[in-house]
Amino acid sequence: MKKTYALAQFSMSDVYEENIQRADNYIKEASEKGACFLLLPELFERHYFCQVEDYSKFALAEEFSSSKTLAHFSEMAKKYHIVLPISFFERKNTVYFNSLAMIDADGTILGLYRKSHIPTGECYEEKFYFSEGDTEFKVFDTEAGRIGAAICWDQWFPEVARILTLKGAQLLCYPTAIGSEPVLPKDSKDHWQNVMKGHAAANIIPVMAANRVGTESVRKSSMTFFGSSFVSDEYGNFLATLDRKEEKLLLVDLDLEKCDQERTEWGVFRDRRVDLYGDILSLTGEKKNK
Amino acid sequence: MKKTYALAQFSMSDVYEENIQRADNYIKEASEKGACFLLLPELFERHYFCQVEDYSKFALAEEFSSSKTLAHFSEMAKKYHIVLPISFFERKNTVYFNSLAMIDADGTILGLYRKSHIPTGECYEEKFYFSEGDTEFKVFDTEAGRIGAAICWDQWFPEVARILTLKGAQLLCYPTAIGSEPVLPKDSKDHWQNVMKGHAAANIIPVMAANRVGTESVRKSSMTFFGSSFVSDEYGNFLATLDRKEEKLLLVDLDLEKCDQERTEWGVFRDRRVDLYGDILSLTGEKKNK
């Protein structure tokens, strides 16, 4: 049975309340258009503060159990009967994570995922702020299906998509903040999309990524996010895409049970040679588990 | 430094000598056009005999150490100074494999890879003929670079591409025989390409796949191979493609050292969370190694 799934691509201001209002508007619109699920970009509460290393930003983090942001979106999920994966800056005592809470359509906060892969480098100074996540990979059983949720840099790792699918995911979603690479220099838009389309095709599962747009400047640094949010079908073909600048809700109809059937029929999950994959558990391809 | 790499897409007759002649012609042409490497399709010695289950076909297999086919292509590699991965039907006493020998440009047979993932189903009855390969995944150090070679159904598994890259591969190549899916029914052309473009993008490594074309009929069965051989760049974009019918040599220029540098710069191999990947070693996503 087909259901409607949505993602929102937009720019952020540096005023928390304004971004929450923008997210709320998209939630309302998505719900009115029949969506059972809405994916918002990574860390949409503010500008992408990881562009530079700034000690003052640690004060922005919230505890999972007492987050006012999560309480707000729990109310919104319930009010609009929509599943909401919410990316937020998490503090647990003196340790900080780039986290995601999955909120079900009745407002229940189902659980927490902490971003496992943390990038660094010009404009993406996440290793300065975040510890590597300790939750392992998470699939959430929601009213919109079993959702495998990971965050931005996680999207570059085939291991994550594979494990989420093995754990029963029916849809993969990645809140994202990606754009300028001033030092390399490089436009990673196609590369970024191709990796995730590959995850979709290899695991026979639809994939959604929601990125921000706009230019954000801080100190002497500036970066432009390239949008290009998209949904891939279970064969790795684009179902829908946004461009590099538009601020918009993107809606697609997905039949997750049909994908489950296709995943069985194609036979790849029957034929995996798990006896041969030990090298994956090493950084260098030198086997650790035999 | 750029070098020229080639693949050949063609149809096979059911006469061994004719197919060897076709392969020889492509080797000569590739060499004359400056290629250091030529990828031929899977099991190009004959029609794709796995279309049906036929006990008489076991007689076609050769031992690795005494194969006349490999001896011939060793001579061709040396004569034309070109690296040749050669797909062949291998017999080792009473066990049979879908194998590949890597032949260096001086004619040296560097080693053997046995296809790890064996498909089955209408038109692809490989489990009837072949045992699952026992060589693990292989990277061959050739005059054309370090080549990660796997075979057809292996191309659907992100684990293979990842492990080959971890083991130092600079280029991935997949001899292939794929086309009709009469029962599902399905045209898997895009799906097939998207998976491998995903391997390229995720591992930042060029990927080549050489498929056959034409219709082959046996008993009451018939299948049409969809060609569509291609080379992907290290970002998962097509560098060159062939269509569903043409019989042709495809040439591309690749700078494998430049890809090595990009693989380092992007940082994904620095940031892998090998402590979290244990589920990959299970069929069901239930952890075996912690």
Coordinates of C-alpha atoms in Angstrom, one line a residue:
Chain A
M1 CA 0.0 0.0 0.0
K2 CA 1.4 3.4 -1.0
K3 CA 1.8 6.1 1.6
T4 CA 3.1 9.7 1.2
Y5 CA 6.5 10.6 2.5
A6 CA 7.9 14.1 2.6
L7 CA 11.2 16.0 3.1
A8 CA 11.7 19.7 3.6
Q9 CA 14.7 21.6 2.2
F10 CA 15.2 25.2 3.5
S11 CA 17.6 27.8 4.7
M12 CA 18.2 28.5 8.4
S13 CA 18.5 31.8 10.1
D14 CA 20.6 32.1 13.2
V15 CA 17.5 32.7 15.4
Y16 CA 16.2 29.5 16.9
E17 CA 12.6 30.5 17.0
E18 CA 12.5 31.4 13.3
N19 CA 13.8 28.0 12.3
I20 CA 11.4 26.2 14.6
Q21 CA 8.6 28.2 12.9
R22 CA 9.9 27.2 9.5
A23 CA 9.9 23.5 10.5
D24 CA 6.4 23.9 11.9
N25 CA 5.2 25.3 8.7
Y26 CA 6.5 22.4 6.7
I27 CA 5.0 19.9 9.2
K28 CA 1.6 21.5 8.8
E29 CA 1.9 21.5 5.0
A30 CA 3.2 17.9 4.9
S31 CA 0.3 16.8 7.1
E32 CA -2.3 18.7 5.0
K33 CA -0.9 17.0 1.9
G34 CA -1.3 13.6 3.4
A35 CA 2.3 12.8 4.4
C36 CA 2.8 10.2 7.1
F37 CA 6.5 11.1 7.6
L38 CA 8.6 14.3 7.2
L39 CA 12.4 14.5 7.1
L40 CA 14.0 17.8 8.1
P41 CA 17.6 18.7 7.6
E42 CA 20.4 18.2 10.1
L43 CA 20.8 20.6 13.0
F44 CA 18.0 22.8 11.6
E45 CA 17.6 24.7 14.9
R46 CA 20.4 27.2 13.9
H47 CA 23.1 28.0 11.4
Y48 CA 25.5 25.1 11.0
F49 CA 27.7 26.1 13.9
C50 CA 30.3 23.4 13.0
Q51 CA 31.6 25.6 10.2
V52 CA 34.1 27.0 12.8
E53 CA 35.4 25.9 16.2
D54 CA 33.7 28.0 18.8
Y55 CA 33.7 27.1 22.4
S56 CA 30.6 29.2 23.1
K57 CA 28.4 26.9 21.0
F58 CA 28.5 24.0 23.5
A59 CA 26.0 26.0 25.5
L60 CA 23.4 25.3 22.8
A61 CA 23.2 21.6 23.4
E62 CA 20.2 20.0 25.2
E63 CA 19.8 16.8 27.2
F64 CA 17.6 14.2 25.4
S65 CA 15.3 13.8 28.4
S66 CA 14.6 17.5 29.0
S67 CA 15.0 19.0 25.5
K68 CA 12.4 21.7 24.9
T69 CA 12.9 21.2 21.1
L70 CA 12.0 17.5 21.3
A71 CA 9.0 18.4 23.6
H72 CA 7.8 20.8 21.0
F73 CA 8.1 18.4 18.1
S74 CA 6.5 15.7 20.0
E75 CA 3.5 18.0 20.3
M76 CA 3.7 18.8 16.6
A77 CA 3.9 15.1 15.6
K78 CA 0.8 14.3 17.7
K79 CA -1.1 17.4 16.5
Y80 CA -0.4 16.7 12.8
H81 CA -0.2 12.9 13.1
I82 CA 3.1 12.6 11.4
V83 CA 6.4 10.7 12.1
L84 CA 9.3 13.2 12.7
P85 CA 12.9 12.2 12.9
I86 CA 14.4 15.3 14.6
S87 CA 18.1 16.1 14.4
F88 CA 19.4 18.0 17.4
F89 CA 22.6 18.9 19.3
E90 CA 22.7 16.7 22.4
R91 CA 24.5 17.0 25.7
K92 CA 24.8 14.1 28.1
N93 CA 26.5 15.6 31.2
T94 CA 29.9 16.7 29.7
V95 CA 29.7 14.6 26.5
Y96 CA 28.2 16.0 23.3
F97 CA 26.6 14.2 20.4
N98 CA 25.1 15.0 17.0
S99 CA 21.9 13.2 17.6
L100 CA 18.5 12.3 16.2
A101 CA 15.2 11.5 18.1
M102 CA 12.5 9.5 16.3
I103 CA 9.1 10.8 17.1
D104 CA 6.1 8.6 16.2
A105 CA 2.9 10.0 14.8
D106 CA 1.2 9.9 18.3
G107 CA 4.0 12.1 19.7
T108 CA 5.9 9.2 21.4
I109 CA 9.6 9.7 21.4
L110 CA 10.7 6.2 20.3
G111 CA 14.4 6.6 20.9
L112 CA 17.7 8.2 20.2
Y113 CA 20.4 7.7 17.6
R114 CA 23.8 9.3 18.0
K115 CA 25.7 10.0 14.8
S116 CA 28.4 7.4 14.5
H117 CA 30.7 8.8 11.9
I118 CA 32.0 12.3 12.7
P119 CA 33.7 14.4 10.0
T120 CA 36.3 17.1 10.3
G121 CA 38.1 19.5 7.9
E122 CA 37.5 23.0 6.7
C123 CA 33.8 24.0 7.3
Y124 CA 32.9 20.7 8.9
E125 CA 34.7 20.9 12.3
E126 CA 32.4 18.3 13.9
K127 CA 35.2 16.4 15.7
F128 CA 35.6 19.6 17.8
Y129 CA 32.1 19.4 19.1
F130 CA 30.9 15.8 19.0
S131 CA 32.0 12.4 20.3
E132 CA 31.5 9.5 18.0
G133 CA 28.0 8.0 18.7
D134 CA 27.7 5.1 21.1
T135 CA 24.1 4.0 20.3
E136 CA 25.0 1.6 17.4
F137 CA 22.7 1.9 14.3
K138 CA 19.0 2.3 14.9
V139 CA 15.8 1.2 13.2
F140 CA 12.6 2.7 14.6
D141 CA 9.3 0.9 14.2
T142 CA 6.9 3.8 13.4
E143 CA 3.4 4.3 12.0
A144 CA 5.1 5.1 8.7
G145 CA 7.1 1.8 8.7
R146 CA 10.4 0.7 10.0
I147 CA 12.7 3.7 9.5
G148 CA 16.5 3.3 9.5
A149 CA 17.8 6.8 10.5
A150 CA 21.4 8.0 10.3
I151 CA 22.9 11.4 10.0
C152 CA 24.9 13.2 7.3
W153 CA 28.4 11.8 7.2
D154 CA 27.0 8.4 8.1
Q155 CA 25.5 8.4 4.6
W156 CA 28.9 7.9 3.0
F157 CA 29.4 4.5 4.6
P158 CA 27.8 1.4 2.9
E159 CA 28.2 -0.4 6.2
V160 CA 25.5 1.7 7.8
A161 CA 22.9 1.2 5.1
R162 CA 23.6 -2.5 5.0
I163 CA 23.3 -2.9 8.8
L164 CA 20.1 -0.8 8.9
T165 CA 18.6 -3.0 6.2
L166 CA 19.7 -6.2 7.9
K167 CA 18.0 -4.9 11.0
G168 CA 14.7 -4.6 9.2
A169 CA 14.7 -1.1 7.9
Q170 CA 12.1 -0.4 5.1
L171 CA 13.2 3.2 4.4
L172 CA 16.5 5.0 5.1
C173 CA 16.7 8.7 5.9
Y174 CA 19.6 11.0 6.4
P175 CA 19.2 14.6 7.7
T176 CA 22.1 16.5 6.1
A177 CA 24.2 19.7 6.1
I178 CA 26.6 19.7 3.2
G179 CA 27.9 22.2 0.7
S180 CA 31.1 24.1 0.2
E181 CA 34.5 22.4 0.1
P182 CA 36.7 25.5 -0.1
V183 CA 40.0 23.8 0.4
L184 CA 39.9 20.7 -1.7
P185 CA 38.1 22.4 -3.7
K186 CA 35.3 20.2 -4.8
D187 CA 31.6 20.2 -5.7
S188 CA 30.5 16.9 -4.0
K189 CA 26.8 17.1 -5.0
D190 CA 26.8 14.2 -7.6
H191 CA 29.2 12.2 -5.4
W192 CA 26.9 12.6 -2.4
Q193 CA 23.9 11.6 -4.3
N194 CA 25.5 8.6 -6.1
V195 CA 26.7 7.1 -2.8
M196 CA 23.2 7.1 -1.4
K197 CA 21.6 5.9 -4.6
G198 CA 24.1 3.0 -4.4
H199 CA 22.9 2.2 -0.9
A200 CA 19.3 2.2 -2.2
A201 CA 20.2 -0.1 -5.1
A202 CA 22.4 -2.5 -3.1
N203 CA 19.9 -2.9 -0.3
I204 CA 16.7 -2.6 -2.4
I205 CA 15.3 0.1 -0.2
P206 CA 14.2 3.7 -0.7
V207 CA 16.5 6.4 0.6
M208 CA 15.7 10.0 1.5
A209 CA 18.2 12.8 2.2
A210 CA 17.2 16.4 3.3
N211 CA 19.9 19.1 3.0
R212 CA 19.8 22.8 3.8
V213 CA 20.3 25.6 1.3
G214 CA 21.7 29.1 1.6
T215 CA 24.9 30.8 2.5
E216 CA 26.0 31.0 6.2
S217 CA 28.9 33.2 7.3
V218 CA 30.7 33.3 10.6
R219 CA 34.0 35.2 11.4
K220 CA 36.0 35.1 8.2
S221 CA 34.4 31.8 7.0
S222 CA 31.5 31.4 4.7
M223 CA 29.8 28.3 3.2
T224 CA 27.0 27.6 0.8
F225 CA 24.8 24.5 1.2
F226 CA 23.9 22.8 -2.0
G227 CA 20.4 21.5 -1.3
S228 CA 19.8 18.9 -3.9
S229 CA 17.7 16.9 -1.4
F230 CA 16.2 13.8 -3.0
V231 CA 14.4 10.5 -2.7
S232 CA 15.8 7.4 -4.4
D233 CA 13.7 4.5 -5.3
E234 CA 14.8 0.9 -4.3
Y235 CA 16.7 0.5 -7.5
G236 CA 18.9 3.7 -7.0
N237 CA 16.9 5.9 -9.5
F238 CA 15.8 9.4 -8.5
L239 CA 12.1 9.5 -7.6
A240 CA 12.2 13.2 -6.8
T241 CA 14.8 15.9 -6.4
L242 CA 15.1 19.5 -5.4
D243 CA 17.6 22.0 -6.9
R244 CA 20.5 23.8 -5.2
K245 CA 18.5 26.7 -4.0
E246 CA 14.8 26.1 -3.7
E247 CA 13.1 26.0 -0.3
K248 CA 10.4 23.5 -0.6
L249 CA 8.5 20.4 0.6
L250 CA 9.1 17.3 -1.5
L251 CA 6.5 14.6 -1.5
V252 CA 6.7 11.0 -2.8
D253 CA 4.5 8.0 -2.7
L254 CA 6.2 4.8 -1.5
D255 CA 5.0 1.3 -1.1
L256 CA 7.4 -0.2 1.5
E257 CA 5.8 -3.6 1.5
K258 CA 6.4 -3.9 -2.2
C259 CA 10.0 -3.1 -1.6
D260 CA 10.2 -5.8 1.1
Q261 CA 9.0 -8.3 -1.5
E262 CA 11.5 -7.1 -4.1
R263 CA 14.3 -7.4 -1.5
T264 CA 13.4 -11.0 -1.1
E265 CA 13.0 -11.8 -4.7
W266 CA 16.3 -10.4 -5.9
G267 CA 18.2 -12.9 -3.7
V268 CA 21.1 -10.8 -2.6
F269 CA 20.3 -11.2 1.1
R270 CA 20.0 -15.0 0.6
D271 CA 23.5 -15.2 -1.0
R272 CA 25.6 -13.0 1.3
R273 CA 29.0 -14.7 2.2
V274 CA 29.2 -13.6 5.8
D275 CA 32.2 -16.0 6.2
L276 CA 34.2 -13.8 3.9
Y277 CA 33.4 -10.3 5.3
G278 CA 35.8 -10.2 8.3
D279 CA 38.0 -7.6 6.7
I280 CA 35.2 -5.1 7.0
L281 CA 35.8 -5.1 10.8
S282 CA 39.3 -3.6 10.3
L283 CA 40.5 -0.2 9.2
T284 CA 43.2 -1.6 7.0
G285 CA 41.7 -4.7 5.4
E286 CA 43.8 -6.9 7.7
K287 CA 41.4 -9.5 9.0
K288 CA 40.4 -9.4 12.7
N289 CA 37.6 -11.9 12.8
K290 CA 38.1 -15.4 11.3
Chain B
M1 CA 49.5 9.7 -14.7
K2 CA 46.7 8.7 -17.0
K3 CA 46.7 5.3 -18.7
T4 CA 44.2 3.8 -21.1
Y5 CA 41.8 1.0 -19.9
A6 CA 39.5 -1.0 -22.1
L7 CA 36.5 -3.3 -22.0
A8 CA 34.9 -5.3 -24.7
Q9 CA 31.2 -6.0 -25.1
F10 CA 30.2 -8.6 -27.6
S11 CA 27.9 -11.6 -28.4
M12 CA 29.1 -15.2 -28.1
S13 CA 28.6 -18.0 -30.5
D14 CA 28.3 -21.5 -29.2
V15 CA 31.6 -22.4 -30.9
Y16 CA 34.6 -22.0 -28.5
E17 CA 37.1 -21.2 -31.3
E18 CA 34.9 -18.3 -32.6
N19 CA 34.7 -16.7 -29.2
I20 CA 38.4 -17.0 -28.6
Q21 CA 39.0 -15.3 -32.0
R22 CA 36.6 -12.5 -31.1
A23 CA 38.4 -11.9 -27.8
D24 CA 41.8 -12.0 -29.6
N25 CA 40.6 -9.3 -32.0
Y26 CA 39.6 -7.1 -29.2
I27 CA 42.9 -7.7 -27.4
K28 CA 44.8 -6.7 -30.6
E29 CA 42.6 -3.6 -31.1
A30 CA 42.9 -2.5 -27.4
S31 CA 46.7 -2.9 -27.5
E32 CA 46.9 -1.0 -30.8
K33 CA 44.9 1.9 -29.2
G34 CA 47.3 2.1 -26.3
A35 CA 45.3 0.2 -23.6
C36 CA 47.3 -1.3 -20.7
F37 CA 44.2 -3.4 -19.6
L38 CA 41.3 -5.1 -21.2
L39 CA 38.2 -6.5 -19.4
L40 CA 36.2 -9.2 -21.3
P41 CA 32.8 -10.5 -20.3
E42 CA 32.1 -13.4 -18.0
L43 CA 32.4 -17.0 -19.4
F44 CA 33.0 -15.6 -22.9
E45 CA 34.3 -19.0 -24.2
R46 CA 30.7 -20.1 -25.0
H47 CA 27.1 -19.3 -24.7
Y48 CA 26.1 -18.7 -21.1
F49 CA 25.4 -22.4 -20.3
C50 CA 24.0 -21.6 -16.8
Q51 CA 20.7 -20.6 -18.5
V52 CA 19.6 -24.2 -18.0
E53 CA 20.7 -27.1 -15.8
D54 CA 22.6 -29.5 -18.1
Y55 CA 24.8 -32.2 -16.7
S56 CA 26.8 -32.4 -20.0
K57 CA 28.2 -28.9 -19.5
F58 CA 30.5 -30.0 -16.6
A59 CA 32.7 -31.5 -19.3
L60 CA 33.6 -28.0 -20.4
A61 CA 35.5 -27.0 -17.3
E62 CA 39.3 -26.8 -17.2
E63 CA 41.8 -27.1 -14.4
F64 CA 43.6 -23.8 -13.6
S65 CA 47.0 -25.3 -13.9
S66 CA 46.5 -27.0 -17.3
S67 CA 43.9 -24.7 -18.9
K68 CA 44.5 -24.3 -22.7
T69 CA 42.4 -21.2 -22.6
L70 CA 44.6 -19.5 -19.9
A71 CA 47.7 -20.7 -21.8
H72 CA 46.4 -19.0 -24.9
F73 CA 45.6 -15.7 -23.2
S74 CA 48.9 -15.7 -21.4
E75 CA 50.5 -15.7 -24.8
M76 CA 48.2 -13.0 -26.0
A77 CA 48.9 -10.8 -22.9
K78 CA 52.6 -11.1 -23.5
K79 CA 52.4 -10.6 -27.3
Y80 CA 50.3 -7.4 -26.9
H81 CA 51.7 -6.3 -23.6
I82 CA 48.3 -6.0 -21.9
V83 CA 46.8 -7.0 -18.6
L84 CA 43.9 -9.5 -19.0
P85 CA 41.5 -10.7 -16.3
I86 CA 40.1 -13.9 -17.9
S87 CA 36.8 -15.4 -16.7
F88 CA 36.7 -19.2 -17.2
F89 CA 34.8 -22.3 -16.0
E90 CA 37.2 -24.0 -13.6
R91 CA 37.3 -27.6 -12.4
K92 CA 39.4 -28.7 -9.4
N93 CA 39.1 -32.5 -9.3
T94 CA 35.3 -32.9 -8.7
V95 CA 34.6 -29.4 -7.6
Y96 CA 33.6 -26.6 -10.1
F97 CA 34.0 -22.9 -9.8
N98 CA 33.1 -19.7 -11.8
S99 CA 36.7 -18.4 -11.8
L100 CA 38.9 -15.6 -13.0
A101 CA 42.7 -15.7 -13.7
M102 CA 44.6 -12.4 -13.7
I103 CA 47.2 -12.3 -16.4
D104 CA 49.9 -9.6 -16.2
A105 CA 51.2 -7.8 -19.3
D106 CA 54.2 -10.0 -19.5
G107 CA 52.1 -13.1 -19.7
T108 CA 52.5 -14.1 -16.0
I109 CA 49.4 -15.7 -14.5
L110 CA 49.3 -13.8 -11.2
G111 CA 46.6 -15.8 -9.5
L112 CA 43.1 -17.1 -9.3
Y113 CA 39.8 -15.8 -7.9
R114 CA 36.8 -17.9 -7.5
K115 CA 33.4 -16.2 -7.6
S116 CA 32.1 -15.9 -4.0
H117 CA 28.5 -15.1 -4.5
I118 CA 26.6 -17.7 -6.7
P119 CA 23.1 -16.8 -8.0
T120 CA 20.3 -19.1 -8.9
G121 CA 16.8 -18.7 -10.4
E122 CA 15.3 -18.8 -13.9
C123 CA 18.1 -18.3 -16.5
Y124 CA 20.8 -18.0 -13.9
E125 CA 21.2 -21.6 -12.6
E126 CA 24.7 -21.1 -11.3
K127 CA 24.2 -22.9 -8.0
F128 CA 23.7 -26.1 -10.1
Y129 CA 27.2 -25.8 -11.6
F130 CA 29.4 -23.9 -9.2
S131 CA 30.5 -24.1 -5.6
E132 CA 30.8 -20.9 -3.7
G133 CA 34.4 -19.6 -4.2
D134 CA 36.9 -20.3 -1.5
T135 CA 39.7 -17.9 -2.4
E136 CA 38.4 -14.9 -0.5
F137 CA 38.5 -11.5 -2.4
K138 CA 41.6 -10.8 -4.5
V139 CA 43.5 -7.7 -5.5
F140 CA 46.2 -8.3 -8.1
D141 CA 49.3 -6.1 -8.5
T142 CA 49.6 -5.7 -12.2
E143 CA 51.4 -3.4 -14.6
A144 CA 48.1 -1.6 -15.0
G145 CA 47.8 -1.0 -11.2
R146 CA 46.3 -2.9 -8.3
I147 CA 43.2 -4.5 -9.8
G148 CA 40.3 -5.7 -7.6
A149 CA 38.6 -8.4 -9.6
A150 CA 35.3 -10.0 -8.8
I151 CA 32.6 -11.7 -11.0
C152 CA 29.0 -10.8 -12.0
W153 CA 26.8 -11.5 -9.0
D154 CA 29.6 -10.4 -6.7
Q155 CA 29.0 -6.9 -8.1
W156 CA 25.7 -6.6 -6.1
F157 CA 27.5 -6.8 -2.7
P158 CA 28.9 -3.6 -1.2
E159 CA 31.0 -5.8 1.1
V160 CA 33.1 -7.0 -1.9
A161 CA 33.9 -3.6 -3.2
R162 CA 34.7 -2.3 0.3
I163 CA 37.0 -5.2 1.1
L164 CA 38.8 -5.0 -2.3
T165 CA 39.4 -1.3 -1.7
L166 CA 40.6 -1.9 1.9
K167 CA 43.0 -4.4 0.5
G168 CA 44.5 -1.8 -1.8
A169 CA 42.6 -2.0 -5.0
Q170 CA 42.9 1.0 -7.3
L171 CA 40.3 -0.2 -9.9
L172 CA 37.4 -2.6 -9.6
C173 CA 36.4 -4.8 -12.5
Y174 CA 33.5 -7.2 -13.0
P175 CA 33.1 -9.6 -16.0
T176 CA 29.4 -10.1 -16.3
A177 CA 26.6 -12.0 -18.0
I178 CA 23.2 -10.4 -17.2
G179 CA 20.0 -9.8 -19.1
S180 CA 16.5 -11.4 -19.2
E181 CA 14.5 -11.9 -16.0
P182 CA 11.6 -13.7 -17.5
V183 CA 9.9 -14.7 -14.3
L184 CA 10.0 -11.6 -12.1
P185 CA 9.8 -10.0 -14.8
K186 CA 12.2 -7.1 -14.5
D187 CA 14.6 -5.0 -16.5
S188 CA 17.6 -4.8 -14.1
K189 CA 19.8 -2.6 -16.3
D190 CA 19.6 0.6 -14.2
H191 CA 19.6 -1.3 -10.9
W192 CA 22.7 -3.1 -12.0
Q193 CA 24.5 0.0 -13.0
N194 CA 23.4 2.0 -9.9
V195 CA 24.8 -0.6 -7.5
M196 CA 28.2 -0.5 -9.1
K197 CA 28.2 3.3 -9.4
G198 CA 27.5 3.3 -5.7
H199 CA 30.5 1.1 -5.0
A200 CA 32.6 3.5 -7.0
A201 CA 31.3 6.6 -5.2
A202 CA 31.5 5.0 -1.7
N203 CA 35.0 3.7 -2.2
I204 CA 36.3 6.5 -4.4
I205 CA 37.5 4.1 -7.0
P206 CA 36.8 3.6 -10.7
V207 CA 34.6 0.6 -11.6
M208 CA 34.4 -1.3 -14.9
A209 CA 31.8 -3.9 -15.9
A210 CA 31.8 -5.8 -19.2
N211 CA 28.6 -7.6 -20.2
R212 CA 27.7 -9.7 -23.2
V213 CA 25.0 -8.8 -25.8
G214 CA 22.7 -10.9 -28.0
T215 CA 20.0 -13.6 -27.5
E216 CA 21.0 -17.1 -26.6
S217 CA 18.5 -20.0 -26.8
V218 CA 18.7 -23.5 -25.4
R219 CA 16.0 -26.1 -25.2
K220 CA 12.8 -24.1 -24.6
S221 CA 14.6 -21.3 -22.9
S222 CA 15.9 -18.1 -24.3
M223 CA 17.5 -15.0 -22.9
T224 CA 18.8 -11.7 -24.1
F225 CA 21.8 -10.0 -22.5
F226 CA 21.5 -6.3 -22.1
G227 CA 25.0 -5.1 -22.7
S228 CA 25.2 -1.6 -21.2
S229 CA 28.8 -2.2 -20.2
F230 CA 30.3 0.9 -18.6
V231 CA 33.0 2.6 -16.7
S232 CA 32.2 4.7 -13.6
D233 CA 34.6 7.3 -12.3
E234 CA 35.5 7.5 -8.7
Y235 CA 32.5 9.6 -7.9
G236 CA 30.0 7.2 -9.3
N237 CA 29.4 9.1 -12.6
F238 CA 29.5 7.4 -15.9
L239 CA 32.8 7.9 -17.8
A240 CA 31.7 5.8 -20.7
T241 CA 28.9 3.4 -21.6
L242 CA 27.8 1.1 -24.4
D243 CA 24.2 0.5 -25.4
R244 CA 22.2 -2.7 -25.1
K245 CA 23.2 -4.1 -28.5
E246 CA 26.5 -2.8 -29.8
E247 CA 29.6 -5.0 -30.0
K248 CA 32.5 -2.7 -29.3
L249 CA 35.6 -1.9 -27.5
L250 CA 35.2 0.9 -24.9
L251 CA 38.3 2.9 -24.0
V252 CA 38.8 5.3 -21.1
D253 CA 41.7 7.2 -19.6
L254 CA 42.1 6.8 -15.8
D255 CA 44.6 8.3 -13.4
L256 CA 44.6 5.7 -10.6
E257 CA 47.2 7.6 -8.5
K258 CA 44.9 10.7 -8.5
C259 CA 42.1 8.5 -7.2
D260 CA 44.3 7.2 -4.4
Q261 CA 44.9 10.8 -3.4
E262 CA 41.1 11.6 -3.5
R263 CA 40.4 8.5 -1.5
T264 CA 42.7 9.9 1.3
E265 CA 41.4 13.5 1.1
W266 CA 37.7 12.7 1.4
G267 CA 38.3 11.1 4.8
V268 CA 35.8 8.2 4.8
F269 CA 38.5 5.6 5.3
R270 CA 39.8 7.6 8.3
D271 CA 36.4 7.7 9.9
R272 CA 35.1 4.2 9.6
R273 CA 33.6 2.8 12.9
V274 CA 34.9 -0.7 12.7
D275 CA 33.7 -1.3 16.3
L276 CA 30.1 -0.9 15.0
Y277 CA 30.1 -3.2 11.9
G278 CA 29.8 -6.6 13.6
D279 CA 26.3 -7.1 12.2
I280 CA 27.7 -7.3 8.7
L281 CA 29.1 -10.7 9.6
S282 CA 25.6 -12.2 10.1
L283 CA 22.9 -13.0 7.6
T284 CA 20.2 -11.6 9.8
G285 CA 21.6 -8.5 11.4
E286 CA 22.0 -10.3 14.7
K287 CA 25.5 -9.6 15.9
K288 CA 28.1 -12.4 15.9
N289 CA 31.3 -10.4 16.7
K290 CA 31.4 -8.1 19.7

